[in-house]
Amino acid sequence: MAIDPREKIVLFIDGANLYATSKAIGVDIDYRRLLAEFSAKAYLLRANYYTALVEDQEYSSIRPLIDWLDYNGFTVVTKPAKEFTDASGRRKIKGNMDIELCVDALELAPFYDHMVLFSGDGDFTALVAALQRKGKRVTVVSTLTSSTPMISDDLRRQADFFMDVAELAKSVGRPPSTRPVVAPVSPVAPVVDEE
């Protein structure tokens, strides 16, 4: 990844996508180290984290992370997840933050030089192209090392640079077993983006 130290950079993190990617390669992301890593490379203007939340649950397993991020240098953007029942009667939860991420990236575009997008979602290909037409450079962070690639081929081809989470995890990752235990609760399935 070629980040010029004179650049103003922004991080846009698709929370559900980064969670699925890091889980697929067996690491957890240390968000404090992630912020430090990119702050050392250039002027870090903003770090945005996008996720949908299930509001009606007594306890959300993602709430401690959201609170920590909010108090430690990240701008957290959330919205309520939608719950529905599919054709076979199974309860599903849908949370898609693509539009919010795109709108924010385009609104902030006059203020940054380089966007680092943590997502492999092919829906962002048009956003990357639009930013490039505005003279912005875009790095996409996802992985090719999982059994099935977590990044759209179109998105990877459109980006100026690609960084594999497996490589980034060498400096900002930790094994899942080193995660601090917050409270003994039953795990809650992450919000999925099904379209």
PDB file of N, CA and C in Angstrom, residues 77-175:
ATOM      1  N   VAL A  77     -21.037   5.111  13.180  1.00  0.00           N
ATOM      2  CA  VAL A  77     -22.303   5.382  12.503  1.00  0.00           C
ATOM      3  C   VAL A  77     -23.129   4.107  12.581  1.00  0.00           C
ATOM      4  N   THR A  78     -24.311   4.216  13.218  1.00  0.00           N
ATOM      5  CA  THR A  78     -25.166   3.042  13.384  1.00  0.00           C
ATOM      6  C   THR A  78     -26.580   3.350  12.911  1.00  0.00           C
ATOM      7  N   LYS A  79     -27.327   2.297  12.713  1.00  0.00           N
ATOM      8  CA  LYS A  79     -28.761   2.412  12.483  1.00  0.00           C
ATOM      9  C   LYS A  79     -29.383   1.101  12.930  1.00  0.00           C
ATOM     10  N   PRO A  80     -30.673   1.115  13.231  1.00  0.00           N
ATOM     11  CA  PRO A  80     -31.318  -0.128  13.658  1.00  0.00           C
ATOM     12  C   PRO A  80     -31.358  -1.150  12.527  1.00  0.00           C
ATOM     13  N   ALA A  81     -31.090  -2.397  12.872  1.00  0.00           N
ATOM     14  CA  ALA A  81     -31.198  -3.490  11.902  1.00  0.00           C
ATOM     15  C   ALA A  81     -32.673  -3.821  11.709  1.00  0.00           C
ATOM     16  N   LYS A  82     -32.984  -4.373  10.570  1.00  0.00           N
ATOM     17  CA  LYS A  82     -34.354  -4.789  10.264  1.00  0.00           C
ATOM     18  C   LYS A  82     -34.468  -6.292  10.481  1.00  0.00           C
ATOM     19  N   GLU A  83     -35.552  -6.689  11.117  1.00  0.00           N
ATOM     20  CA  GLU A  83     -35.795  -8.115  11.352  1.00  0.00           C
ATOM     21  C   GLU A  83     -36.937  -8.561  10.444  1.00  0.00           C
ATOM     22  N   PHE A  84     -36.776  -9.748   9.846  1.00  0.00           N
ATOM     23  CA  PHE A  84     -37.826 -10.289   8.990  1.00  0.00           C
ATOM     24  C   PHE A  84     -37.793 -11.807   9.039  1.00  0.00           C
ATOM     25  N   THR A  85     -38.837 -12.420   8.511  1.00  0.00           N
ATOM     26  CA  THR A  85     -38.913 -13.872   8.434  1.00  0.00           C
ATOM     27  C   THR A  85     -38.831 -14.255   6.964  1.00  0.00           C
ATOM     28  N   ASP A  86     -37.908 -15.175   6.632  1.00  0.00           N
ATOM     29  CA  ASP A  86     -37.752 -15.554   5.230  1.00  0.00           C
ATOM     30  C   ASP A  86     -38.836 -16.549   4.811  1.00  0.00           C
ATOM     31  N   ALA A  87     -38.802 -16.986   3.557  1.00  0.00           N
ATOM     32  CA  ALA A  87     -39.834 -17.857   2.990  1.00  0.00           C
ATOM     33  C   ALA A  87     -39.955 -19.192   3.724  1.00  0.00           C
ATOM     34  N   SER A  88     -38.853 -19.647   4.322  1.00  0.00           N
ATOM     35  CA  SER A  88     -38.905 -20.923   5.047  1.00  0.00           C
ATOM     36  C   SER A  88     -39.224 -20.743   6.529  1.00  0.00           C
ATOM     37  N   GLY A  89     -39.582 -19.514   6.939  1.00  0.00           N
ATOM     38  CA  GLY A  89     -39.992 -19.258   8.315  1.00  0.00           C
ATOM     39  C   GLY A  89     -38.868 -18.974   9.289  1.00  0.00           C
ATOM     40  N   ARG A  90     -37.640 -18.831   8.788  1.00  0.00           N
ATOM     41  CA  ARG A  90     -36.506 -18.535   9.671  1.00  0.00           C
ATOM     42  C   ARG A  90     -36.405 -17.042   9.920  1.00  0.00           C
ATOM     43  N   ARG A  91     -36.070 -16.690  11.162  1.00  0.00           N
ATOM     44  CA  ARG A  91     -35.888 -15.286  11.534  1.00  0.00           C
ATOM     45  C   ARG A  91     -34.548 -14.816  10.982  1.00  0.00           C
ATOM     46  N   LYS A  92     -34.567 -13.698  10.268  1.00  0.00           N
ATOM     47  CA  LYS A  92     -33.349 -13.130   9.692  1.00  0.00           C
ATOM     48  C   LYS A  92     -33.223 -11.684  10.125  1.00  0.00           C
ATOM     49  N   ILE A  93     -31.996 -11.230  10.194  1.00  0.00           N
ATOM     50  CA  ILE A  93     -31.722  -9.838  10.542  1.00  0.00           C
ATOM     51  C   ILE A  93     -30.914  -9.243   9.403  1.00  0.00           C
ATOM     52  N   LYS A  94     -31.329  -8.081   8.935  1.00  0.00           N
ATOM     53  CA  LYS A  94     -30.653  -7.420   7.823  1.00  0.00           C
ATOM     54  C   LYS A  94     -30.164  -6.053   8.278  1.00  0.00           C
ATOM     55  N   GLY A  95     -28.915  -5.790   8.006  1.00  0.00           N
ATOM     56  CA  GLY A  95     -28.356  -4.491   8.338  1.00  0.00           C
ATOM     57  C   GLY A  95     -27.392  -4.061   7.263  1.00  0.00           C
ATOM     58  N   ASN A  96     -27.748  -3.081   6.493  1.00  0.00           N
ATOM     59  CA  ASN A  96     -26.930  -2.637   5.389  1.00  0.00           C
ATOM     60  C   ASN A  96     -26.595  -1.163   5.583  1.00  0.00           C
ATOM     61  N   MET A  97     -25.324  -0.862   5.662  1.00  0.00           N
ATOM     62  CA  MET A  97     -24.865   0.513   5.894  1.00  0.00           C
ATOM     63  C   MET A  97     -24.189   1.103   4.654  1.00  0.00           C
ATOM     64  N   ASP A  98     -24.367   0.473   3.491  1.00  0.00           N
ATOM     65  CA  ASP A  98     -23.682   0.915   2.275  1.00  0.00           C
ATOM     66  C   ASP A  98     -23.994   2.364   1.906  1.00  0.00           C
ATOM     67  N   ILE A  99     -25.262   2.738   1.950  1.00  0.00           N
ATOM     68  CA  ILE A  99     -25.644   4.095   1.543  1.00  0.00           C
ATOM     69  C   ILE A  99     -25.034   5.128   2.481  1.00  0.00           C
ATOM     70  N   GLU A 100     -25.102   4.877   3.774  1.00  0.00           N
ATOM     71  CA  GLU A 100     -24.528   5.821   4.751  1.00  0.00           C
ATOM     72  C   GLU A 100     -23.028   5.996   4.508  1.00  0.00           C
ATOM     73  N   LEU A 101     -22.335   4.897   4.276  1.00  0.00           N
ATOM     74  CA  LEU A 101     -20.893   4.956   4.039  1.00  0.00           C
ATOM     75  C   LEU A 101     -20.604   5.742   2.753  1.00  0.00           C
ATOM     76  N   CYS A 102     -21.344   5.475   1.694  1.00  0.00           N
ATOM     77  CA  CYS A 102     -21.127   6.171   0.412  1.00  0.00           C
ATOM     78  C   CYS A 102     -21.377   7.672   0.533  1.00  0.00           C
ATOM     79  N   VAL A 103     -22.483   8.038   1.160  1.00  0.00           N
ATOM     80  CA  VAL A 103     -22.808   9.457   1.308  1.00  0.00           C
ATOM     81  C   VAL A 103     -21.710  10.169   2.099  1.00  0.00           C
ATOM     82  N   ASP A 104     -21.275   9.578   3.214  1.00  0.00           N
ATOM     83  CA  ASP A 104     -20.225  10.204   4.027  1.00  0.00           C
ATOM     84  C   ASP A 104     -18.914  10.322   3.250  1.00  0.00           C
ATOM     85  N   ALA A 105     -18.558   9.283   2.497  1.00  0.00           N
ATOM     86  CA  ALA A 105     -17.302   9.306   1.734  1.00  0.00           C
ATOM     87  C   ALA A 105     -17.327  10.415   0.680  1.00  0.00           C
ATOM     88  N   LEU A 106     -18.460  10.603   0.032  1.00  0.00           N
ATOM     89  CA  LEU A 106     -18.568  11.644  -0.991  1.00  0.00           C
ATOM     90  C   LEU A 106     -18.634  13.040  -0.373  1.00  0.00           C
ATOM     91  N   GLU A 107     -19.334  13.180   0.760  1.00  0.00           N
ATOM     92  CA  GLU A 107     -19.393  14.490   1.421  1.00  0.00           C
ATOM     93  C   GLU A 107     -18.038  14.933   1.950  1.00  0.00           C
ATOM     94  N   LEU A 108     -17.251  13.998   2.451  1.00  0.00           N
ATOM     95  CA  LEU A 108     -15.934  14.333   3.003  1.00  0.00           C
ATOM     96  C   LEU A 108     -14.850  14.454   1.934  1.00  0.00           C
ATOM     97  N   ALA A 109     -15.141  14.024   0.707  1.00  0.00           N
ATOM     98  CA  ALA A 109     -14.128  13.961  -0.357  1.00  0.00           C
ATOM     99  C   ALA A 109     -13.312  15.244  -0.536  1.00  0.00           C
ATOM    100  N   PRO A 110     -13.887  16.447  -0.406  1.00  0.00           N
ATOM    101  CA  PRO A 110     -13.050  17.644  -0.580  1.00  0.00           C
ATOM    102  C   PRO A 110     -11.952  17.796   0.475  1.00  0.00           C
ATOM    103  N   PHE A 111     -12.034  17.036   1.554  1.00  0.00           N
ATOM    104  CA  PHE A 111     -11.123  17.235   2.683  1.00  0.00           C
ATOM    105  C   PHE A 111     -10.039  16.178   2.820  1.00  0.00           C
ATOM    106  N   TYR A 112     -10.073  15.124   1.994  1.00  0.00           N
ATOM    107  CA  TYR A 112      -9.043  14.090   2.099  1.00  0.00           C
ATOM    108  C   TYR A 112      -8.462  13.757   0.731  1.00  0.00           C
ATOM    109  N   ASP A 113      -7.292  13.087   0.767  1.00  0.00           N
ATOM    110  CA  ASP A 113      -6.593  12.690  -0.456  1.00  0.00           C
ATOM    111  C   ASP A 113      -6.736  11.200  -0.746  1.00  0.00           C
ATOM    112  N   HIS A 114      -6.847  10.414   0.315  1.00  0.00           N
ATOM    113  CA  HIS A 114      -6.758   8.954   0.178  1.00  0.00           C
ATOM    114  C   HIS A 114      -7.769   8.305   1.120  1.00  0.00           C
ATOM    115  N   MET A 115      -8.623   7.457   0.569  1.00  0.00           N
ATOM    116  CA  MET A 115      -9.579   6.724   1.402  1.00  0.00           C
ATOM    117  C   MET A 115      -9.115   5.278   1.524  1.00  0.00           C
ATOM    118  N   VAL A 116      -9.178   4.756   2.747  1.00  0.00           N
ATOM    119  CA  VAL A 116      -8.896   3.348   2.990  1.00  0.00           C
ATOM    120  C   VAL A 116     -10.237   2.711   3.361  1.00  0.00           C
ATOM    121  N   LEU A 117     -10.725   1.841   2.474  1.00  0.00           N
ATOM    122  CA  LEU A 117     -12.035   1.214   2.624  1.00  0.00           C
ATOM    123  C   LEU A 117     -11.867  -0.213   3.109  1.00  0.00           C
ATOM    124  N   PHE A 118     -12.374  -0.487   4.299  1.00  0.00           N
ATOM    125  CA  PHE A 118     -12.316  -1.827   4.867  1.00  0.00           C
ATOM    126  C   PHE A 118     -13.594  -2.562   4.492  1.00  0.00           C
ATOM    127  N   SER A 119     -13.607  -3.150   3.319  1.00  0.00           N
ATOM    128  CA  SER A 119     -14.757  -3.920   2.836  1.00  0.00           C
ATOM    129  C   SER A 119     -14.372  -4.609   1.541  1.00  0.00           C
ATOM    130  N   GLY A 120     -14.992  -5.746   1.290  1.00  0.00           N
ATOM    131  CA  GLY A 120     -14.801  -6.434   0.021  1.00  0.00           C
ATOM    132  C   GLY A 120     -16.071  -6.424  -0.802  1.00  0.00           C
ATOM    133  N   ASP A 121     -17.066  -5.680  -0.344  1.00  0.00           N
ATOM    134  CA  ASP A 121     -18.388  -5.633  -0.958  1.00  0.00           C
ATOM    135  C   ASP A 121     -18.324  -4.955  -2.333  1.00  0.00           C
ATOM    136  N   GLY A 122     -18.696  -5.696  -3.368  1.00  0.00           N
ATOM    137  CA  GLY A 122     -18.674  -5.179  -4.728  1.00  0.00           C
ATOM    138  C   GLY A 122     -19.589  -3.989  -4.953  1.00  0.00           C
ATOM    139  N   ASP A 123     -20.557  -3.785  -4.054  1.00  0.00           N
ATOM    140  CA  ASP A 123     -21.434  -2.625  -4.177  1.00  0.00           C
ATOM    141  C   ASP A 123     -20.654  -1.312  -4.085  1.00  0.00           C
ATOM    142  N   PHE A 124     -19.467  -1.342  -3.519  1.00  0.00           N
ATOM    143  CA  PHE A 124     -18.665  -0.125  -3.374  1.00  0.00           C
ATOM    144  C   PHE A 124     -17.826   0.211  -4.606  1.00  0.00           C
ATOM    145  N   THR A 125     -17.886  -0.609  -5.649  1.00  0.00           N
ATOM    146  CA  THR A 125     -17.090  -0.360  -6.855  1.00  0.00           C
ATOM    147  C   THR A 125     -17.429   0.996  -7.462  1.00  0.00           C
ATOM    148  N   ALA A 126     -18.714   1.338  -7.534  1.00  0.00           N
ATOM    149  CA  ALA A 126     -19.122   2.632  -8.101  1.00  0.00           C
ATOM    150  C   ALA A 126     -18.620   3.794  -7.242  1.00  0.00           C
ATOM    151  N   LEU A 127     -18.627   3.626  -5.918  1.00  0.00           N
ATOM    152  CA  LEU A 127     -18.104   4.667  -5.027  1.00  0.00           C
ATOM    153  C   LEU A 127     -16.619   4.895  -5.299  1.00  0.00           C
ATOM    154  N   VAL A 128     -15.856   3.820  -5.392  1.00  0.00           N
ATOM    155  CA  VAL A 128     -14.418   3.936  -5.638  1.00  0.00           C
ATOM    156  C   VAL A 128     -14.167   4.662  -6.955  1.00  0.00           C
ATOM    157  N   ALA A 129     -14.910   4.304  -7.995  1.00  0.00           N
ATOM    158  CA  ALA A 129     -14.753   4.966  -9.293  1.00  0.00           C
ATOM    159  C   ALA A 129     -15.099   6.461  -9.199  1.00  0.00           C
ATOM    160  N   ALA A 130     -16.166   6.786  -8.486  1.00  0.00           N
ATOM    161  CA  ALA A 130     -16.569   8.194  -8.330  1.00  0.00           C
ATOM    162  C   ALA A 130     -15.486   8.991  -7.596  1.00  0.00           C
ATOM    163  N   LEU A 131     -14.908   8.412  -6.556  1.00  0.00           N
ATOM    164  CA  LEU A 131     -13.846   9.099  -5.818  1.00  0.00           C
ATOM    165  C   LEU A 131     -12.601   9.284  -6.684  1.00  0.00           C
ATOM    166  N   GLN A 132     -12.286   8.276  -7.486  1.00  0.00           N
ATOM    167  CA  GLN A 132     -11.124   8.395  -8.365  1.00  0.00           C
ATOM    168  C   GLN A 132     -11.327   9.505  -9.393  1.00  0.00           C
ATOM    169  N   ARG A 133     -12.560   9.668  -9.873  1.00  0.00           N
ATOM    170  CA  ARG A 133     -12.844  10.769 -10.811  1.00  0.00           C
ATOM    171  C   ARG A 133     -12.649  12.126 -10.137  1.00  0.00           C
ATOM    172  N   LYS A 134     -12.765  12.160  -8.815  1.00  0.00           N
ATOM    173  CA  LYS A 134     -12.535  13.398  -8.059  1.00  0.00           C
ATOM    174  C   LYS A 134     -11.053  13.553  -7.684  1.00  0.00           C
ATOM    175  N   GLY A 135     -10.200  12.658  -8.161  1.00  0.00           N
ATOM    176  CA  GLY A 135      -8.772  12.752  -7.901  1.00  0.00           C
ATOM    177  C   GLY A 135      -8.317  12.082  -6.617  1.00  0.00           C
ATOM    178  N   LYS A 136      -9.172  11.270  -6.002  1.00  0.00           N
ATOM    179  CA  LYS A 136      -8.817  10.591  -4.756  1.00  0.00           C
ATOM    180  C   LYS A 136      -8.183   9.235  -5.053  1.00  0.00           C
ATOM    181  N   ARG A 137      -7.302   8.819  -4.160  1.00  0.00           N
ATOM    182  CA  ARG A 137      -6.741   7.468  -4.242  1.00  0.00           C
ATOM    183  C   ARG A 137      -7.495   6.605  -3.244  1.00  0.00           C
ATOM    184  N   VAL A 138      -7.682   5.338  -3.602  1.00  0.00           N
ATOM    185  CA  VAL A 138      -8.465   4.440  -2.750  1.00  0.00           C
ATOM    186  C   VAL A 138      -7.714   3.124  -2.552  1.00  0.00           C
ATOM    187  N   THR A 139      -7.552   2.767  -1.287  1.00  0.00           N
ATOM    188  CA  THR A 139      -7.029   1.453  -0.913  1.00  0.00           C
ATOM    189  C   THR A 139      -8.195   0.646  -0.368  1.00  0.00           C
ATOM    190  N   VAL A 140      -8.334  -0.585  -0.834  1.00  0.00           N
ATOM    191  CA  VAL A 140      -9.370  -1.483  -0.346  1.00  0.00           C
ATOM    192  C   VAL A 140      -8.695  -2.547   0.512  1.00  0.00           C
ATOM    193  N   VAL A 141      -9.254  -2.775   1.700  1.00  0.00           N
ATOM    194  CA  VAL A 141      -8.703  -3.753   2.635  1.00  0.00           C
ATOM    195  C   VAL A 141      -9.708  -4.885   2.802  1.00  0.00           C
ATOM    196  N   SER A 142      -9.307  -6.087   2.411  1.00  0.00           N
ATOM    197  CA  SER A 142     -10.136  -7.289   2.550  1.00  0.00           C
ATOM    198  C   SER A 142      -9.182  -8.478   2.524  1.00  0.00           C
ATOM    199  N   THR A 143      -9.654  -9.644   2.071  1.00  0.00           N
ATOM    200  CA  THR A 143      -8.731 -10.782   2.021  1.00  0.00           C
ATOM    201  C   THR A 143      -8.999 -11.694   0.834  1.00  0.00           C
ATOM    202  N   LEU A 144      -7.921 -12.292   0.389  1.00  0.00           N
ATOM    203  CA  LEU A 144      -7.963 -13.345  -0.624  1.00  0.00           C
ATOM    204  C   LEU A 144      -7.520 -14.670  -0.016  1.00  0.00           C
ATOM    205  N   THR A 145      -7.104 -14.650   1.257  1.00  0.00           N
ATOM    206  CA  THR A 145      -6.506 -15.838   1.869  1.00  0.00           C
ATOM    207  C   THR A 145      -7.516 -16.800   2.485  1.00  0.00           C
ATOM    208  N   SER A 146      -8.783 -16.403   2.575  1.00  0.00           N
ATOM    209  CA  SER A 146      -9.795 -17.313   3.111  1.00  0.00           C
ATOM    210  C   SER A 146     -10.155 -18.347   2.044  1.00  0.00           C
ATOM    211  N   SER A 147     -10.863 -19.393   2.438  1.00  0.00           N
ATOM    212  CA  SER A 147     -11.194 -20.458   1.483  1.00  0.00           C
ATOM    213  C   SER A 147     -11.988 -19.922   0.297  1.00  0.00           C
ATOM    214  N   THR A 148     -12.855 -18.953   0.534  1.00  0.00           N
ATOM    215  CA  THR A 148     -13.491 -18.231  -0.571  1.00  0.00           C
ATOM    216  C   THR A 148     -13.103 -16.768  -0.395  1.00  0.00           C
ATOM    217  N   PRO A 149     -12.646 -16.109  -1.444  1.00  0.00           N
ATOM    218  CA  PRO A 149     -12.229 -14.704  -1.312  1.00  0.00           C
ATOM    219  C   PRO A 149     -13.356 -13.844  -0.755  1.00  0.00           C
ATOM    220  N   MET A 150     -13.006 -12.922   0.123  1.00  0.00           N
ATOM    221  CA  MET A 150     -13.983 -12.046   0.764  1.00  0.00           C
ATOM    222  C   MET A 150     -14.098 -10.710   0.031  1.00  0.00           C
ATOM    223  N   ILE A 151     -13.470 -10.611  -1.140  1.00  0.00           N
ATOM    224  CA  ILE A 151     -13.506  -9.359  -1.893  1.00  0.00           C
ATOM    225  C   ILE A 151     -14.016  -9.608  -3.306  1.00  0.00           C
ATOM    226  N   SER A 152     -14.840  -8.701  -3.746  1.00  0.00           N
ATOM    227  CA  SER A 152     -15.337  -8.725  -5.122  1.00  0.00           C
ATOM    228  C   SER A 152     -14.170  -8.445  -6.065  1.00  0.00           C
ATOM    229  N   ASP A 153     -14.100  -9.211  -7.144  1.00  0.00           N
ATOM    230  CA  ASP A 153     -13.043  -9.016  -8.124  1.00  0.00           C
ATOM    231  C   ASP A 153     -13.135  -7.622  -8.751  1.00  0.00           C
ATOM    232  N   ASP A 154     -14.367  -7.154  -9.012  1.00  0.00           N
ATOM    233  CA  ASP A 154     -14.552  -5.819  -9.601  1.00  0.00           C
ATOM    234  C   ASP A 154     -14.030  -4.721  -8.679  1.00  0.00           C
ATOM    235  N   LEU A 155     -14.308  -4.851  -7.383  1.00  0.00           N
ATOM    236  CA  LEU A 155     -13.842  -3.850  -6.422  1.00  0.00           C
ATOM    237  C   LEU A 155     -12.322  -3.844  -6.353  1.00  0.00           C
ATOM    238  N   ARG A 156     -11.742  -5.010  -6.320  1.00  0.00           N
ATOM    239  CA  ARG A 156     -10.283  -5.115  -6.238  1.00  0.00           C
ATOM    240  C   ARG A 156      -9.622  -4.507  -7.467  1.00  0.00           C
ATOM    241  N   ARG A 157     -10.194  -4.749  -8.634  1.00  0.00           N
ATOM    242  CA  ARG A 157      -9.622  -4.193  -9.869  1.00  0.00           C
ATOM    243  C   ARG A 157      -9.766  -2.671  -9.926  1.00  0.00           C
ATOM    244  N   GLN A 158     -10.880  -2.154  -9.372  1.00  0.00           N
ATOM    245  CA  GLN A 158     -11.128  -0.711  -9.425  1.00  0.00           C
ATOM    246  C   GLN A 158     -10.227   0.068  -8.480  1.00  0.00           C
ATOM    247  N   ALA A 159      -9.912  -0.511  -7.343  1.00  0.00           N
ATOM    248  CA  ALA A 159      -9.124   0.191  -6.320  1.00  0.00           C
ATOM    249  C   ALA A 159      -7.718   0.516  -6.829  1.00  0.00           C
ATOM    250  N   ASP A 160      -7.155   1.592  -6.300  1.00  0.00           N
ATOM    251  CA  ASP A 160      -5.770   1.932  -6.627  1.00  0.00           C
ATOM    252  C   ASP A 160      -4.810   0.946  -5.979  1.00  0.00           C
ATOM    253  N   PHE A 161      -5.152   0.530  -4.760  1.00  0.00           N
ATOM    254  CA  PHE A 161      -4.309  -0.401  -4.011  1.00  0.00           C
ATOM    255  C   PHE A 161      -5.188  -1.408  -3.294  1.00  0.00           C
ATOM    256  N   PHE A 162      -4.662  -2.602  -3.088  1.00  0.00           N
ATOM    257  CA  PHE A 162      -5.348  -3.641  -2.318  1.00  0.00           C
ATOM    258  C   PHE A 162      -4.437  -4.049  -1.175  1.00  0.00           C
ATOM    259  N   MET A 163      -5.009  -4.145   0.020  1.00  0.00           N
ATOM    260  CA  MET A 163      -4.261  -4.645   1.175  1.00  0.00           C
ATOM    261  C   MET A 163      -5.018  -5.825   1.748  1.00  0.00           C
ATOM    262  N   ASP A 164      -4.304  -6.912   1.970  1.00  0.00           N
ATOM    263  CA  ASP A 164      -4.937  -8.097   2.525  1.00  0.00           C
ATOM    264  C   ASP A 164      -4.972  -7.989   4.054  1.00  0.00           C
ATOM    265  N   VAL A 165      -6.145  -8.249   4.632  1.00  0.00           N
ATOM    266  CA  VAL A 165      -6.288  -8.200   6.095  1.00  0.00           C
ATOM    267  C   VAL A 165      -5.291  -9.151   6.749  1.00  0.00           C
ATOM    268  N   ALA A 166      -5.002 -10.278   6.102  1.00  0.00           N
ATOM    269  CA  ALA A 166      -4.039 -11.230   6.666  1.00  0.00           C
ATOM    270  C   ALA A 166      -2.667 -10.585   6.830  1.00  0.00           C
ATOM    271  N   GLU A 167      -2.276  -9.738   5.892  1.00  0.00           N
ATOM    272  CA  GLU A 167      -1.003  -9.021   5.983  1.00  0.00           C
ATOM    273  C   GLU A 167      -1.083  -7.927   7.048  1.00  0.00           C
ATOM    274  N   LEU A 168      -2.173  -7.161   7.035  1.00  0.00           N
ATOM    275  CA  LEU A 168      -2.365  -6.097   8.018  1.00  0.00           C
ATOM    276  C   LEU A 168      -2.431  -6.661   9.437  1.00  0.00           C
ATOM    277  N   ALA A 169      -2.994  -7.848   9.578  1.00  0.00           N
ATOM    278  CA  ALA A 169      -3.142  -8.470  10.899  1.00  0.00           C
ATOM    279  C   ALA A 169      -1.791  -8.735  11.577  1.00  0.00           C
ATOM    280  N   LYS A 170      -0.724  -8.781  10.796  1.00  0.00           N
ATOM    281  CA  LYS A 170       0.608  -8.971  11.386  1.00  0.00           C
ATOM    282  C   LYS A 170       0.963  -7.812  12.305  1.00  0.00           C
ATOM    283  N   SER A 171       0.423  -6.624  12.015  1.00  0.00           N
ATOM    284  CA  SER A 171       0.722  -5.471  12.865  1.00  0.00           C
ATOM    285  C   SER A 171      -0.461  -5.017  13.717  1.00  0.00           C
ATOM    286  N   VAL A 172      -1.689  -5.353  13.335  1.00  0.00           N
ATOM    287  CA  VAL A 172      -2.848  -4.876  14.102  1.00  0.00           C
ATOM    288  C   VAL A 172      -3.790  -5.992  14.539  1.00  0.00           C
ATOM    289  N   GLY A 173      -3.387  -7.231  14.345  1.00  0.00           N
ATOM    290  CA  GLY A 173      -4.255  -8.352  14.714  1.00  0.00           C
ATOM    291  C   GLY A 173      -3.825  -9.020  16.001  1.00  0.00           C
ATOM    292  N   ARG A 174      -4.713  -9.872  16.475  1.00  0.00           N
ATOM    293  CA  ARG A 174      -4.403 -10.706  17.629  1.00  0.00           C
ATOM    294  C   ARG A 174      -5.239 -11.977  17.485  1.00  0.00           C
ATOM    295  N   PRO A 175      -4.752 -13.080  18.033  1.00  0.00           N
ATOM    296  CA  PRO A 175      -5.564 -14.296  17.952  1.00  0.00           C
ATOM    297  C   PRO A 175      -6.857 -14.110  18.737  1.00  0.00           C
TER     298      PRO A 175
END
